[in-house]
Amino acid sequence: MNIVTKIKDAQEQVLQWKKQGLSVGFVPTMGALHLGHASLITKSKQTCDKTVVSIFVNPAQFAPNEDFEQYPRDLDKDCDMAQDYGADLVFAPSVTEMYGAEGSIDNNNFTFVIPPYFYVDKLCAKSRPAHFDGVCTVVLKLFNIIQCDFAFFGQKDAQQLIIIKKMVQDLNIHVKIITCDIVRSHEGLALSSRNRYLNDEQKKDALCLSKMLFRVKKLFDAGIKEVGPLFDSAIELLSKNVELEYLEFIDMGTFQNTERVENATLVAIAGKIGTIRLIDNMILGD
Ligand code: AMP
């Protein structure tokens, strides 16, 4: 496995593969890799001839009060894991390499891709208003650098996935987006790079997020379709140590909040345990 930090080195390697007629899969990450990321690498390996993993903590998607500085970073360990799962190339650029400068990246000094308002008036965007501008911008930059055929994203970040699919469609980007299932701990906690900051007690508290989703699913499967009772029943499981940010029911067809589960519906939850913000989701119906 090759590890590069320069854009031109990554481009050259991918170009070489393309010339040989090989298909390229791409797994963008912020590092601190875990089995959720590994599942994306595995899926790429199954789908494509070559797999590129990027490791880049993107300052443009963090607000000044968020955890950009504290975000876990361990490049050596990440490279070992990427190699173990069969990645062919790790692209780990610096902030300067990606944005030309250190420090704050915003639309005063940089071109941004802004997703439609309709997609960012709900869920995570309510508390992180410019987050998806930063995500779309870095993902488009990475797609332009890594001229991949397929890119693999986790359902764990459901709103991100929907917004990226919309960007790819709207901007005619020649990349096929592949959705990968959420990987959970055996107790049900959705794996996340931020989980490593939870102590044992907090991990137990964090479990209430997935338990709430699983209770909603159980009640829905038993025939309850009104969001009111589904919501109320889920809330009973909320730990007193978890500050709920949202529990929303979004119709996947219209991407609007719904009062009744008629079509495929995204049930998404976010909560804070101390300073650690966690998200999870589940889809009801089809
Ligand atoms: P991140 O490093 O958190 O930006 O995540 C990189 C990619 O891994 C994104 O597409 C995430 O949705 C995906 N991912 C993160 N956690 C999980 C998980 N538990 N299961 C599946 N995919 C995940």
CSV table of C-alpha atoms and ligand atoms in Angstrom, one decimal:
chain,number,residue,atom,x,y,z
A,1,MET,CA,0.0,0.0,0.0
A,2,ASN,CA,1.2,3.4,-0.9
A,3,ILE,CA,0.9,6.5,1.4
A,4,VAL,CA,1.0,10.0,-0.2
A,5,THR,CA,0.4,13.4,1.2
A,6,LYS,CA,0.6,15.5,-2.0
A,7,ILE,CA,-2.3,16.0,-4.4
A,8,LYS,CA,-0.1,15.5,-7.5
A,9,ASP,CA,1.2,12.1,-6.2
A,10,ALA,CA,-2.3,10.9,-5.6
A,11,GLN,CA,-3.4,12.1,-9.0
A,12,GLU,CA,-0.5,10.4,-10.7
A,13,GLN,CA,-1.2,7.1,-9.0
A,14,VAL,CA,-4.9,7.1,-9.9
A,15,LEU,CA,-4.1,8.2,-13.5
A,16,GLN,CA,-1.7,5.3,-13.9
A,17,TRP,CA,-4.5,2.9,-12.8
A,18,LYS,CA,-7.0,4.5,-15.1
A,19,LYS,CA,-4.6,4.0,-18.0
A,20,GLN,CA,-4.4,0.3,-17.2
A,21,GLY,CA,-8.2,0.2,-17.4
A,22,LEU,CA,-8.7,-0.4,-13.7
A,23,SER,CA,-11.7,0.8,-11.7
A,24,VAL,CA,-11.1,3.0,-8.7
A,25,GLY,CA,-13.1,3.0,-5.5
A,26,PHE,CA,-12.7,5.8,-3.0
A,27,VAL,CA,-13.4,5.9,0.8
A,28,PRO,CA,-13.2,9.4,2.2
A,29,THR,CA,-12.6,9.6,6.0
A,30,MET,CA,-11.4,11.8,8.7
A,31,GLY,CA,-9.3,9.0,10.1
A,32,ALA,CA,-9.3,7.4,13.6
A,33,LEU,CA,-10.4,4.4,11.6
A,34,HIS,CA,-12.7,1.8,13.1
A,35,LEU,CA,-14.7,-1.2,11.8
A,36,GLY,CA,-17.3,1.2,10.3
A,37,HIS,CA,-14.6,2.6,8.0
A,38,ALA,CA,-13.2,-0.9,7.5
A,39,SER,CA,-16.6,-2.0,6.1
A,40,LEU,CA,-16.4,0.8,3.5
A,41,ILE,CA,-13.0,-0.3,2.5
A,42,THR,CA,-14.1,-3.9,2.2
A,43,LYS,CA,-17.1,-2.9,0.1
A,44,SER,CA,-14.8,-0.9,-2.2
A,45,LYS,CA,-12.5,-3.9,-2.5
A,46,GLN,CA,-15.4,-6.1,-3.5
A,47,THR,CA,-16.6,-3.6,-6.1
A,48,CYS,CA,-13.4,-2.1,-7.6
A,49,ASP,CA,-9.9,-3.1,-8.8
A,50,LYS,CA,-8.2,-0.4,-6.7
A,51,THR,CA,-9.2,1.3,-3.4
A,52,VAL,CA,-8.1,4.7,-2.2
A,53,VAL,CA,-8.7,5.9,1.4
A,54,SER,CA,-8.4,9.5,2.2
A,55,ILE,CA,-7.6,10.6,5.8
A,56,PHE,CA,-8.2,14.3,6.3
A,57,VAL,CA,-9.7,16.2,9.2
A,58,ASN,CA,-11.4,18.9,7.2
A,59,PRO,CA,-11.4,22.3,9.0
A,60,ALA,CA,-14.0,23.7,6.7
A,61,GLN,CA,-16.7,21.5,8.2
A,62,PHE,CA,-16.0,22.4,11.8
A,63,ALA,CA,-17.4,25.6,13.4
A,64,PRO,CA,-15.0,27.6,15.6
A,65,ASN,CA,-16.6,26.2,18.8
A,66,GLU,CA,-16.4,22.6,17.6
A,67,ASP,CA,-13.8,19.8,18.2
A,68,PHE,CA,-11.5,20.3,15.2
A,69,GLU,CA,-8.4,20.5,17.4
A,70,GLN,CA,-9.5,17.7,19.7
A,71,TYR,CA,-10.6,15.4,16.8
A,72,PRO,CA,-8.6,12.1,17.2
A,73,ARG,CA,-5.6,11.8,14.9
A,74,ASP,CA,-3.4,8.7,14.5
A,75,LEU,CA,-2.1,8.4,11.0
A,76,ASP,CA,0.3,5.5,11.6
A,77,LYS,CA,-2.5,3.3,13.1
A,78,ASP,CA,-4.9,4.4,10.4
A,79,CYS,CA,-2.5,3.4,7.7
A,80,ASP,CA,-2.0,0.0,9.3
A,81,MET,CA,-5.7,-0.6,9.4
A,82,ALA,CA,-6.2,0.6,5.8
A,83,GLN,CA,-3.5,-1.8,4.8
A,84,ASP,CA,-5.0,-4.7,6.8
A,85,TYR,CA,-8.3,-4.2,5.0
A,86,GLY,CA,-6.6,-4.1,1.6
A,87,ALA,CA,-6.5,-0.5,0.6
A,88,ASP,CA,-4.1,0.3,-2.2
A,89,LEU,CA,-3.5,4.0,-1.5
A,90,VAL,CA,-3.9,6.3,1.5
A,91,PHE,CA,-4.1,10.0,0.6
A,92,ALA,CA,-3.4,12.0,3.8
A,93,PRO,CA,-2.9,15.6,2.8
A,94,SER,CA,-2.2,18.5,5.2
A,95,VAL,CA,-4.6,21.5,5.5
A,96,THR,CA,-2.2,23.6,3.5
A,97,GLU,CA,-2.0,21.1,0.7
A,98,MET,CA,-5.8,21.1,0.5
A,99,TYR,CA,-6.7,24.7,1.1
A,100,GLY,CA,-3.4,26.6,0.4
A,101,ALA,CA,-3.3,27.9,4.0
A,102,GLU,CA,-3.7,26.9,7.6
A,103,GLY,CA,-6.3,28.5,9.8
A,104,SER,CA,-9.9,29.2,9.2
A,105,ILE,CA,-11.3,28.3,5.8
A,106,ASP,CA,-14.6,30.0,5.0
A,107,ASN,CA,-16.4,31.6,2.1
A,108,ASN,CA,-14.6,34.9,2.6
A,109,ASN,CA,-11.4,33.3,1.3
A,110,PHE,CA,-12.4,30.1,-0.5
A,111,THR,CA,-15.0,28.8,-3.1
A,112,PHE,CA,-17.6,26.7,-1.4
A,113,VAL,CA,-20.2,24.3,-2.6
A,114,ILE,CA,-23.5,25.1,-0.8
A,115,PRO,CA,-26.2,22.4,-0.7
A,116,PRO,CA,-29.9,23.5,-1.2
A,117,TYR,CA,-31.5,25.1,1.8
A,118,PHE,CA,-34.2,22.5,1.8
A,119,TYR,CA,-31.6,19.9,2.8
A,120,VAL,CA,-30.0,22.0,5.6
A,121,ASP,CA,-33.0,23.3,7.5
A,122,LYS,CA,-33.2,20.2,9.6
A,123,LEU,CA,-31.3,17.5,11.6
A,124,CYS,CA,-27.6,18.2,12.1
A,125,ALA,CA,-27.6,21.4,10.1
A,126,LYS,CA,-29.8,23.1,12.7
A,127,SER,CA,-26.9,23.0,15.2
A,128,ARG,CA,-24.1,23.0,12.6
A,129,PRO,CA,-25.3,25.5,10.0
A,130,ALA,CA,-22.3,25.6,7.7
A,131,HIS,CA,-21.2,22.0,8.3
A,132,PHE,CA,-22.5,20.6,5.0
A,133,ASP,CA,-21.0,23.5,3.0
A,134,GLY,CA,-17.6,22.3,4.3
A,135,VAL,CA,-18.5,18.6,3.7
A,136,CYS,CA,-19.6,19.2,0.1
A,137,THR,CA,-16.6,21.4,-0.6
A,138,VAL,CA,-14.1,18.9,0.6
A,139,VAL,CA,-15.9,15.9,-1.0
A,140,LEU,CA,-16.0,17.7,-4.4
A,141,LYS,CA,-12.3,18.6,-4.1
A,142,LEU,CA,-11.5,15.0,-3.2
A,143,PHE,CA,-13.5,13.7,-6.1
A,144,ASN,CA,-11.6,16.0,-8.4
A,145,ILE,CA,-8.3,14.8,-7.0
A,146,ILE,CA,-9.1,11.1,-6.8
A,147,GLN,CA,-10.9,10.5,-10.1
A,148,CYS,CA,-12.8,7.6,-8.7
A,149,ASP,CA,-15.5,5.5,-10.4
A,150,PHE,CA,-17.2,4.7,-7.1
A,151,ALA,CA,-17.3,6.4,-3.7
A,152,PHE,CA,-18.4,4.6,-0.5
A,153,PHE,CA,-20.3,6.4,2.3
A,154,GLY,CA,-21.8,5.2,5.5
A,155,GLN,CA,-25.5,5.3,6.2
A,156,LYS,CA,-24.4,6.4,9.7
A,157,ASP,CA,-24.2,10.0,8.4
A,158,ALA,CA,-27.6,9.8,6.7
A,159,GLN,CA,-28.0,13.6,6.0
A,160,GLN,CA,-24.4,13.8,4.6
A,161,LEU,CA,-25.2,10.9,2.3
A,162,ILE,CA,-28.4,12.4,1.0
A,163,ILE,CA,-26.7,15.8,0.4
A,164,ILE,CA,-23.7,14.2,-1.4
A,165,LYS,CA,-26.0,12.2,-3.7
A,166,LYS,CA,-27.9,15.5,-4.4
A,167,MET,CA,-24.6,17.3,-5.1
A,168,VAL,CA,-23.4,14.5,-7.5
A,169,GLN,CA,-26.7,14.7,-9.4
A,170,ASP,CA,-26.9,18.5,-9.5
A,171,LEU,CA,-23.3,19.1,-10.5
A,172,ASN,CA,-23.0,16.1,-13.0
A,173,ILE,CA,-20.2,14.5,-11.1
A,174,HIS,CA,-19.2,11.2,-12.7
A,175,VAL,CA,-19.0,9.2,-9.5
A,176,LYS,CA,-21.3,6.4,-8.3
A,177,ILE,CA,-22.2,6.8,-4.7
A,178,ILE,CA,-22.5,3.5,-2.8
A,179,THR,CA,-24.3,3.4,0.6
A,180,CYS,CA,-22.9,1.2,3.3
A,181,ASP,CA,-24.8,-0.1,6.3
A,182,ILE,CA,-24.2,1.2,9.8
A,183,VAL,CA,-21.7,-0.9,11.8
A,184,ARG,CA,-22.6,-1.2,15.5
A,185,SER,CA,-20.9,-2.6,18.6
A,186,HIS,CA,-22.4,-5.9,19.7
A,187,GLU,CA,-24.5,-3.8,22.2
A,188,GLY,CA,-25.9,-1.7,19.4
A,189,LEU,CA,-23.9,1.6,19.6
A,190,ALA,CA,-23.1,2.9,16.2
A,191,LEU,CA,-19.3,3.0,15.8
A,192,SER,CA,-17.9,6.5,15.6
A,193,SER,CA,-14.4,8.0,15.9
A,194,ARG,CA,-15.7,10.1,18.7
A,195,ASN,CA,-16.7,7.0,20.8
A,196,ARG,CA,-13.1,6.7,21.9
A,197,TYR,CA,-13.7,9.7,24.1
A,198,LEU,CA,-16.5,8.0,26.0
A,199,ASN,CA,-15.7,6.4,29.4
A,200,ASP,CA,-17.4,3.2,30.3
A,201,GLU,CA,-20.3,5.0,32.1
A,202,GLN,CA,-20.8,7.3,29.1
A,203,LYS,CA,-20.8,4.3,26.7
A,204,LYS,CA,-23.6,2.8,28.7
A,205,ASP,CA,-25.5,6.1,28.5
A,206,ALA,CA,-24.8,6.4,24.8
A,207,LEU,CA,-26.6,3.1,24.2
A,208,CYS,CA,-29.9,4.8,24.8
A,209,LEU,CA,-29.6,6.4,21.3
A,210,SER,CA,-29.7,3.1,19.4
A,211,LYS,CA,-32.2,1.6,22.0
A,212,MET,CA,-34.6,4.5,21.2
A,213,LEU,CA,-34.3,3.7,17.4
A,214,PHE,CA,-34.7,0.0,17.9
A,215,ARG,CA,-37.8,0.6,20.1
A,216,VAL,CA,-39.3,2.8,17.3
A,217,LYS,CA,-38.6,0.1,14.8
A,218,LYS,CA,-40.3,-2.6,17.0
A,219,LEU,CA,-43.4,-0.4,17.5
A,220,PHE,CA,-43.5,0.4,13.8
A,221,ASP,CA,-43.2,-3.3,12.9
A,222,ALA,CA,-46.1,-3.9,15.3
A,223,GLY,CA,-48.3,-1.5,13.3
A,224,ILE,CA,-47.9,1.9,14.9
A,225,LYS,CA,-47.4,4.5,12.2
A,226,GLU,CA,-48.2,7.8,14.0
A,227,VAL,CA,-45.0,9.7,14.8
A,228,GLY,CA,-46.4,11.1,18.1
A,229,PRO,CA,-46.6,7.7,20.0
A,230,LEU,CA,-43.4,6.5,18.3
A,231,PHE,CA,-41.6,9.6,19.5
A,232,ASP,CA,-43.1,9.5,23.0
A,233,SER,CA,-42.2,5.9,23.5
A,234,ALA,CA,-38.6,6.4,22.4
A,235,ILE,CA,-38.2,9.3,24.7
A,236,GLU,CA,-38.9,7.1,27.7
A,237,LEU,CA,-35.5,5.4,27.1
A,238,LEU,CA,-33.5,8.6,27.0
A,239,SER,CA,-30.8,8.6,29.7
A,240,LYS,CA,-30.7,11.6,32.0
A,241,ASN,CA,-27.1,12.0,31.1
A,242,VAL,CA,-27.8,12.4,27.4
A,243,GLU,CA,-28.8,15.8,26.2
A,244,LEU,CA,-31.1,15.2,23.2
A,245,GLU,CA,-30.5,17.5,20.3
A,246,TYR,CA,-33.1,16.0,18.0
A,247,LEU,CA,-35.2,12.9,17.2
A,248,GLU,CA,-36.7,13.6,13.8
A,249,PHE,CA,-38.8,11.5,11.4
A,250,ILE,CA,-38.1,12.5,7.8
A,251,ASP,CA,-40.0,11.2,4.7
A,252,MET,CA,-37.2,9.9,2.4
A,253,GLY,CA,-39.2,10.9,-0.7
A,254,THR,CA,-39.8,14.5,0.2
A,255,PHE,CA,-37.0,15.0,2.8
A,256,GLN,CA,-39.6,16.7,5.0
A,257,ASN,CA,-40.6,16.0,8.6
A,258,THR,CA,-43.6,13.7,8.7
A,259,GLU,CA,-46.3,13.1,11.2
A,260,ARG,CA,-47.1,9.6,10.0
A,261,VAL,CA,-44.8,6.9,8.6
A,262,GLU,CA,-46.3,6.1,5.2
A,263,ASN,CA,-43.2,5.8,2.9
A,264,ALA,CA,-39.6,5.0,3.7
A,265,THR,CA,-38.8,7.2,6.7
A,266,LEU,CA,-35.5,8.2,8.2
A,267,VAL,CA,-35.6,8.2,12.0
A,268,ALA,CA,-32.5,10.2,13.0
A,269,ILE,CA,-31.3,11.1,16.5
A,270,ALA,CA,-28.5,13.2,17.9
A,271,GLY,CA,-27.4,13.7,21.4
A,272,LYS,CA,-24.6,15.0,23.6
A,273,ILE,CA,-22.9,13.1,26.4
A,274,GLY,CA,-20.8,15.7,28.2
A,275,THR,CA,-19.1,17.5,25.3
A,276,ILE,CA,-19.3,14.5,22.9
A,277,ARG,CA,-21.9,14.7,20.2
A,278,LEU,CA,-23.2,11.4,18.8
A,279,ILE,CA,-25.6,10.7,15.9
A,280,ASP,CA,-27.5,7.6,14.8
A,281,ASN,CA,-30.4,6.7,12.5
A,282,MET,CA,-32.6,4.0,11.2
A,283,ILE,CA,-34.9,3.7,8.2
A,284,LEU,CA,-38.5,2.5,8.6
A,285,GLY,CA,-40.6,1.1,5.7
A,286,ASP,CA,-39.5,1.0,2.1
B,1,AMP,P1,-15.8,10.0,9.2
B,1,AMP,O1,-14.3,9.6,9.3
B,1,AMP,O2,-16.5,10.0,10.5
B,1,AMP,O3,-15.9,11.3,8.4
B,1,AMP,O4,-16.5,8.9,8.3
B,1,AMP,C1,-16.0,8.5,7.1
B,1,AMP,C2,-17.0,7.6,6.4
B,1,AMP,O5,-17.2,6.4,7.3
B,1,AMP,C3,-18.4,8.2,6.3
B,1,AMP,O6,-19.0,7.9,5.0
B,1,AMP,C4,-19.2,7.7,7.4
B,1,AMP,O7,-20.6,7.6,7.2
B,1,AMP,C5,-18.6,6.3,7.5
B,1,AMP,N1,-18.9,5.7,8.8
B,1,AMP,C6,-18.6,6.3,10.0
B,1,AMP,N2,-19.0,5.5,11.0
B,1,AMP,C7,-19.6,4.4,10.4
B,1,AMP,C8,-20.3,3.2,10.9
B,1,AMP,N3,-20.4,3.0,12.2
B,1,AMP,N4,-20.8,2.4,10.0
B,1,AMP,C9,-20.7,2.6,8.7
B,1,AMP,N5,-20.0,3.6,8.2
B,1,AMP,C10,-19.5,4.5,9.0
